[in-house]
mmCIF file of C-alpha atoms in Angstrom:
data_model
loop_
_atom_site.group_PDB
_atom_site.id
_atom_site.type_symbol
_atom_site.label_atom_id
_atom_site.label_comp_id
_atom_site.label_asym_id
_atom_site.label_seq_id
_atom_site.Cartn_x
_atom_site.Cartn_y
_atom_site.Cartn_z
ATOM 1 C CA MET A 20 -119.068 -8.170 197.234
ATOM 2 C CA VAL A 21 -119.596 -6.027 200.329
ATOM 3 C CA GLN A 22 -120.892 -8.112 203.222
ATOM 4 C CA PHE A 23 -123.184 -6.981 205.997
ATOM 5 C CA VAL A 24 -124.078 -8.811 209.210
ATOM 6 C CA VAL A 25 -127.267 -8.785 211.299
ATOM 7 C CA LYS A 26 -127.007 -8.199 215.071
ATOM 8 C CA GLY A 27 -129.946 -8.231 217.468
ATOM 9 C CA PRO A 28 -132.608 -8.026 218.568
ATOM 10 C CA PHE A 29 -131.596 -5.559 221.274
ATOM 11 C CA SER A 30 -134.317 -4.445 223.688
ATOM 12 C CA VAL A 31 -134.755 -0.670 223.637
ATOM 13 C CA PRO A 32 -135.135 0.538 227.252
ATOM 14 C CA LEU A 33 -138.397 2.306 228.079
ATOM 15 C CA ARG A 34 -139.547 4.533 230.934
ATOM 16 C CA ARG A 35 -142.867 5.837 232.146
ATOM 17 C CA GLY A 36 -143.657 9.414 231.195
ATOM 18 C CA VAL A 37 -145.304 12.091 233.323
ATOM 19 C CA SER A 38 -148.691 11.471 231.691
ATOM 20 C CA GLY A 39 -148.473 7.711 232.303
ATOM 21 C CA GLY A 40 -147.469 6.718 228.782
ATOM 22 C CA ARG A 41 -144.155 5.183 227.840
ATOM 23 C CA LEU A 42 -141.096 6.808 226.303
ATOM 24 C CA ILE A 43 -137.649 5.771 225.107
ATOM 25 C CA HIS A 44 -135.309 5.788 228.106
ATOM 26 C CA GLN A 45 -132.492 7.813 226.548
ATOM 27 C CA GLU A 46 -130.163 7.574 229.561
ATOM 28 C CA ARG A 47 -130.188 3.777 229.270
ATOM 29 C CA LEU A 48 -129.523 3.527 225.520
ATOM 30 C CA VAL A 49 -125.826 3.057 226.253
ATOM 31 C CA ASP A 50 -126.792 -0.452 227.420
ATOM 32 C CA ILE A 51 -127.192 -1.403 223.756
ATOM 33 C CA LEU A 52 -123.644 -0.257 222.977
ATOM 34 C CA GLN A 53 -122.366 -2.359 225.846
ATOM 35 C CA GLU A 54 -124.055 -5.425 224.358
ATOM 36 C CA SER A 55 -122.298 -5.034 220.995
ATOM 37 C CA GLU A 56 -119.795 -2.461 219.727
ATOM 38 C CA ASP A 57 -120.751 -3.472 216.181
ATOM 39 C CA VAL A 58 -123.843 -1.252 216.389
ATOM 40 C CA SER A 59 -121.530 1.757 216.051
ATOM 41 C CA LYS A 60 -120.376 0.633 212.560
ATOM 42 C CA PRO A 61 -121.885 1.839 209.241
ATOM 43 C CA GLY A 62 -124.938 0.063 207.885
ATOM 44 C CA CYS A 63 -128.697 -0.077 208.290
ATOM 45 C CA TYR A 64 -131.031 -0.575 211.216
ATOM 46 C CA VAL A 65 -134.575 -1.688 211.881
ATOM 47 C CA PHE A 66 -136.773 -0.873 214.854
ATOM 48 C CA SER A 67 -139.444 -3.468 215.555
ATOM 49 C CA CYS A 68 -142.507 -3.771 217.752
ATOM 50 C CA ALA A 69 -142.536 -7.058 219.690
ATOM 51 C CA SER A 70 -145.339 -8.833 221.509
ATOM 52 C CA GLY A 71 -146.141 -12.330 222.676
ATOM 53 C CA ARG A 72 -147.392 -13.217 219.190
ATOM 54 C CA GLY A 73 -144.276 -12.070 217.319
ATOM 55 C CA SER A 74 -142.803 -8.832 216.006
ATOM 56 C CA LEU A 75 -143.313 -6.313 213.215
ATOM 57 C CA PRO A 76 -140.949 -3.783 211.635
ATOM 58 C CA VAL A 77 -141.595 -0.189 212.670
ATOM 59 C CA TYR A 78 -138.853 1.858 211.016
ATOM 60 C CA VAL A 79 -135.945 1.164 208.654
ATOM 61 C CA GLY A 80 -132.990 3.524 208.478
ATOM 62 C CA LYS A 81 -129.377 3.836 207.299
ATOM 63 C CA ALA A 82 -126.121 5.238 208.612
ATOM 64 C CA SER A 83 -122.963 5.816 206.562
ATOM 65 C CA LYS A 84 -120.833 6.221 209.714
ATOM 66 C CA ASN A 85 -122.457 5.077 212.971
ATOM 67 C CA ILE A 86 -125.686 3.068 213.167
ATOM 68 C CA PHE A 87 -126.248 3.721 216.860
ATOM 69 C CA LYS A 88 -125.903 7.518 216.664
ATOM 70 C CA GLU A 89 -128.117 7.771 213.594
ATOM 71 C CA ALA A 90 -130.760 5.326 214.854
ATOM 72 C CA PHE A 91 -131.204 7.124 218.163
ATOM 73 C CA ASN A 92 -131.176 10.701 216.922
ATOM 74 C CA ASP A 93 -133.823 13.120 218.206
ATOM 75 C CA ARG A 94 -136.072 12.709 215.168
ATOM 76 C CA ASN A 95 -136.202 8.927 215.459
ATOM 77 C CA ILE A 96 -136.733 8.996 219.211
ATOM 78 C CA ASN A 97 -139.636 11.420 218.787
ATOM 79 C CA GLY A 98 -141.140 9.180 216.115
ATOM 80 C CA LEU A 99 -140.825 6.085 218.294
ATOM 81 C CA ASN A 100 -142.331 7.902 221.266
ATOM 82 C CA GLU A 101 -145.302 8.862 219.114
ATOM 83 C CA TYR A 102 -145.608 5.250 217.944
ATOM 84 C CA LEU A 103 -145.559 4.049 221.577
ATOM 85 C CA SER A 104 -148.296 6.489 222.553
ATOM 86 C CA ASN A 105 -150.789 4.449 220.498
ATOM 87 C CA ARG A 106 -149.463 1.002 221.454
ATOM 88 C CA ARG A 107 -149.481 0.714 225.211
ATOM 89 C CA LYS A 108 -148.307 -2.903 225.356
ATOM 90 C CA ALA A 109 -145.582 -2.747 222.729
ATOM 91 C CA LYS A 110 -141.930 -3.563 223.350
ATOM 92 C CA ILE A 111 -139.454 -1.861 221.008
ATOM 93 C CA GLU A 112 -136.508 -3.863 219.696
ATOM 94 C CA PHE A 113 -133.549 -2.858 217.542
ATOM 95 C CA PHE A 114 -131.639 -4.723 214.822
ATOM 96 C CA ALA A 115 -128.319 -3.498 213.384
ATOM 97 C CA ILE A 116 -127.199 -4.612 209.910
ATOM 98 C CA HIS A 117 -123.578 -3.484 209.942
ATOM 99 C CA GLN A 118 -120.890 -3.573 207.292
ATOM 100 C CA ALA A 119 -118.489 -6.390 208.161
ATOM 101 C CA ASN A 120 -115.261 -4.704 207.010
ATOM 102 C CA VAL A 121 -114.942 -0.930 206.978
ATOM 103 C CA ARG A 122 -112.005 1.068 205.655
ATOM 104 C CA GLY A 123 -111.740 4.520 207.122
ATOM 105 C CA GLN A 124 -114.671 6.225 208.808
ATOM 106 C CA ILE A 125 -117.364 5.816 206.137
ATOM 107 C CA GLY A 126 -119.029 2.641 204.922
ATOM 108 C CA ASN A 127 -120.081 1.749 201.398
ATOM 109 C CA GLU A 128 -122.836 4.328 200.996
ATOM 110 C CA ALA A 129 -124.229 2.900 197.742
ATOM 111 C CA CYS A 130 -124.702 -0.548 199.250
ATOM 112 C CA ILE A 131 -126.122 0.865 202.470
ATOM 113 C CA GLU A 132 -128.692 2.875 200.535
ATOM 114 C CA ASP A 133 -129.669 -0.148 198.446
ATOM 115 C CA ILE A 134 -130.056 -2.346 201.525
ATOM 116 C CA GLU A 135 -132.239 0.274 203.204
ATOM 117 C CA ASP A 136 -134.529 0.450 200.166
ATOM 118 C CA TRP A 137 -134.707 -3.339 199.939
ATOM 119 C CA LEU A 138 -135.553 -3.728 203.627
ATOM 120 C CA ILE A 139 -138.207 -1.026 203.415
ATOM 121 C CA GLY A 140 -139.789 -2.950 200.544
ATOM 122 C CA PHE A 141 -140.064 -6.047 202.723
ATOM 123 C CA ALA A 142 -141.177 -4.192 205.804
ATOM 124 C CA SER A 143 -143.932 -2.329 203.941
ATOM 125 C CA ARG A 144 -145.366 -5.665 202.801
ATOM 126 C CA ARG A 145 -145.181 -7.036 206.319
ATOM 127 C CA THR A 146 -147.177 -4.175 207.878
ATOM 128 C CA THR A 147 -149.038 -1.079 206.734
ATOM 129 C CA GLN A 148 -147.907 0.727 209.905
ATOM 130 C CA LEU A 149 -144.293 1.239 208.792
ATOM 131 C CA LEU A 150 -143.129 4.776 209.555
ATOM 132 C CA ASN A 151 -141.149 5.149 206.306
ATOM 133 C CA ILE A 152 -141.820 3.804 202.825
ATOM 134 C CA HIS A 153 -140.009 4.477 199.547
ATOM 135 C CA GLY A 154 -138.577 2.571 196.583
ATOM 136 C CA ALA A 155 -135.997 -0.201 196.304
ATOM 137 C CA ARG A 156 -133.216 -1.260 193.973
ATOM 138 C CA PRO A 157 -130.709 -4.146 194.223
ATOM 139 C CA THR A 158 -126.913 -4.008 193.874
ATOM 140 C CA LYS A 159 -123.841 -6.068 194.805
ATOM 141 C CA TRP A 160 -123.973 -6.532 198.555
ATOM 142 C CA SER A 161 -124.779 -9.332 200.964
ATOM 143 C CA ILE A 162 -126.215 -9.731 204.468
ATOM 144 C CA ALA A 163 -124.920 -12.922 206.050
ATOM 145 C CA GLY A 164 -127.724 -15.448 206.393
ATOM 146 C CA VAL A 165 -130.287 -13.092 204.847
ATOM 147 C CA ALA A 166 -129.522 -12.239 201.208
ATOM 148 C CA ASN A 167 -126.758 -12.717 198.628
ATOM 149 C CA HIS A 168 -124.950 -15.018 201.039
ATOM 150 C CA ASP A 169 -123.238 -18.342 200.282
ATOM 151 C CA GLY A 170 -125.724 -20.410 202.277
ATOM 152 C CA LYS A 171 -123.045 -22.082 204.391
ATOM 153 C CA GLY A 172 -123.381 -22.702 208.118
ATOM 154 C CA HIS A 173 -126.166 -22.085 210.607
ATOM 155 C CA PRO A 174 -127.622 -18.566 210.284
ATOM 156 C CA GLY A 175 -127.609 -17.892 214.035
ATOM 157 C CA THR A 176 -130.277 -16.596 216.391
ATOM 158 C CA SER A 177 -129.951 -12.943 215.332
ATOM 159 C CA VAL A 178 -130.583 -13.810 211.683
ATOM 160 C CA LEU A 179 -133.500 -16.116 212.506
ATOM 161 C CA SER A 180 -135.135 -13.503 214.760
ATOM 162 C CA PHE A 181 -134.554 -10.756 212.189
ATOM 163 C CA LYS A 182 -136.046 -12.754 209.289
ATOM 164 C CA ALA A 183 -139.070 -13.752 211.375
ATOM 165 C CA MET A 184 -139.638 -10.113 212.372
ATOM 166 C CA MET A 185 -139.311 -8.923 208.749
ATOM 167 C CA GLY A 186 -141.533 -11.711 207.394
ATOM 168 C CA MET A 187 -138.781 -13.100 205.160
ATOM 169 C CA THR A 188 -138.398 -16.538 203.645
ATOM 170 C CA THR A 189 -136.548 -17.860 200.620
ATOM 171 C CA LYS A 190 -137.730 -19.735 197.574
ATOM 172 C CA ARG A 191 -136.057 -21.533 194.693
ATOM 173 C CA PRO A 192 -137.032 -20.300 191.223
ATOM 174 C CA LYS A 193 -138.719 -22.970 189.077
ATOM 175 C CA GLY A 194 -136.174 -25.275 187.470
ATOM 176 C CA THR A 195 -133.442 -24.443 190.016
ATOM 177 C CA PRO A 196 -131.989 -27.600 191.614
ATOM 178 C CA ARG A 197 -132.021 -27.901 195.391
ATOM 179 C CA ILE A 198 -128.706 -26.791 196.904
ATOM 180 C CA SER A 199 -126.834 -29.453 198.867
ATOM 181 C CA ILE A 200 -124.916 -28.597 202.019
ATOM 182 C CA GLY A 201 -121.437 -27.431 201.089
ATOM 183 C CA GLU A 202 -122.329 -25.999 197.681
ATOM 184 C CA ASP A 203 -122.059 -22.279 197.056
ATOM 185 C CA ALA A 204 -125.390 -20.580 196.530
ATOM 186 C CA GLU A 205 -125.992 -16.892 195.873
ATOM 187 C CA ILE A 206 -129.418 -15.688 196.916
ATOM 188 C CA ASN A 207 -130.499 -12.571 195.068
ATOM 189 C CA PRO A 208 -132.738 -9.977 196.725
ATOM 190 C CA GLU A 209 -135.455 -10.748 194.173
ATOM 191 C CA VAL A 210 -135.485 -14.404 195.235
ATOM 192 C CA VAL A 211 -136.202 -13.607 198.873
ATOM 193 C CA VAL A 212 -139.941 -13.154 199.195
ATOM 194 C CA SER A 213 -142.219 -11.818 201.894
ATOM 195 C CA ALA A 214 -143.376 -14.744 204.008
ATOM 196 C CA SER A 215 -146.448 -13.014 205.328
ATOM 197 C CA PRO A 216 -147.610 -9.899 203.467
ATOM 198 C CA GLU A 217 -150.706 -8.459 205.145
ATOM 199 C CA THR A 218 -151.198 -11.674 207.121
ATOM 200 C CA GLU A 219 -153.540 -12.348 209.994
ATOM 201 C CA GLU A 220 -150.449 -12.639 212.209
ATOM 202 C CA ALA A 221 -149.481 -9.008 211.562
ATOM 203 C CA ILE A 222 -153.023 -7.876 212.340
ATOM 204 C CA GLN A 223 -153.053 -9.888 215.563
ATOM 205 C CA ILE A 224 -149.735 -8.411 216.706
ATOM 206 C CA GLU A 225 -151.037 -4.876 216.133
ATOM 207 C CA GLU A 226 -154.222 -5.680 218.070
ATOM 208 C CA GLU A 227 -152.268 -7.162 220.959
ATOM 209 C CA VAL A 228 -149.979 -4.160 221.439
ATOM 210 C CA SER A 229 -152.699 -1.573 220.843
ATOM 211 C CA ASN A 230 -155.578 -2.783 222.988
ATOM 212 C CA GLY A 231 -155.903 -2.185 226.722
ATOM 213 C CA GLY A 232 -153.347 -2.210 229.519
ATOM 214 C CA ASP A 233 -150.372 0.031 230.096
ATOM 215 C CA THR A 234 -147.890 -2.404 231.615
ATOM 216 C CA LEU A 235 -144.235 -1.926 230.747
ATOM 217 C CA PRO A 236 -142.476 -4.982 229.300
ATOM 218 C CA GLU A 237 -140.746 -7.010 232.024
ATOM 219 C CA ASN A 238 -137.214 -6.147 230.886
ATOM 220 C CA SER A 239 -137.860 -2.424 230.456
ATOM 221 C CA PRO A 240 -136.925 -0.088 233.335
ATOM 222 C CA GLU A 241 -139.698 1.967 234.837
ATOM 223 C CA LEU A 242 -138.692 5.226 236.481
ATOM 224 C CA PRO A 243 -140.672 7.100 239.150
ATOM 225 C CA THR A 244 -142.260 10.263 237.823
#
């Protein structure tokens, strides 16, 4: 089984544009690479919109070679800038779901594609504002602490933040005994369900980042124009 690992959230640096709106601060994106070199591995990525109430997925993507380079290509940056133009209070965050062990320069493209589809399925149930939506199909892969994992150990802060942002929780099918600590447990993608599809929380987050004010998040650099 090919294993993937969640890293993040990483704050995406923002700057003030000439017209007063906010844009991705491209010169500061290298800060994310300095936080973790794993973001340059193959895998998938999710951009999220964060506020005081929580966070929502914005865009899900994949990269067979380098998550960072693919995630911050010109097309994605333009899309995020457009998204920011209508959400003046939003903070953009970035999660990387990288392949744990990579041979050569290219990751397992079949698994990466399946994970992207699966994540898009979750994200589209979490919010109607997702920038990309298409189908999903499962295969043999795992994301530590998220899906198809053995259930051992504490998931870690990145996994907890990622699952909260995606609206994920897990359930036991009827008739399945509760798993004790130490036992192996495989969690299939179909068993992980959306914790909050079209919930009031998602609506409240959108309202908070969309209404009034144009203040940059505290940890985002603001450049003179």
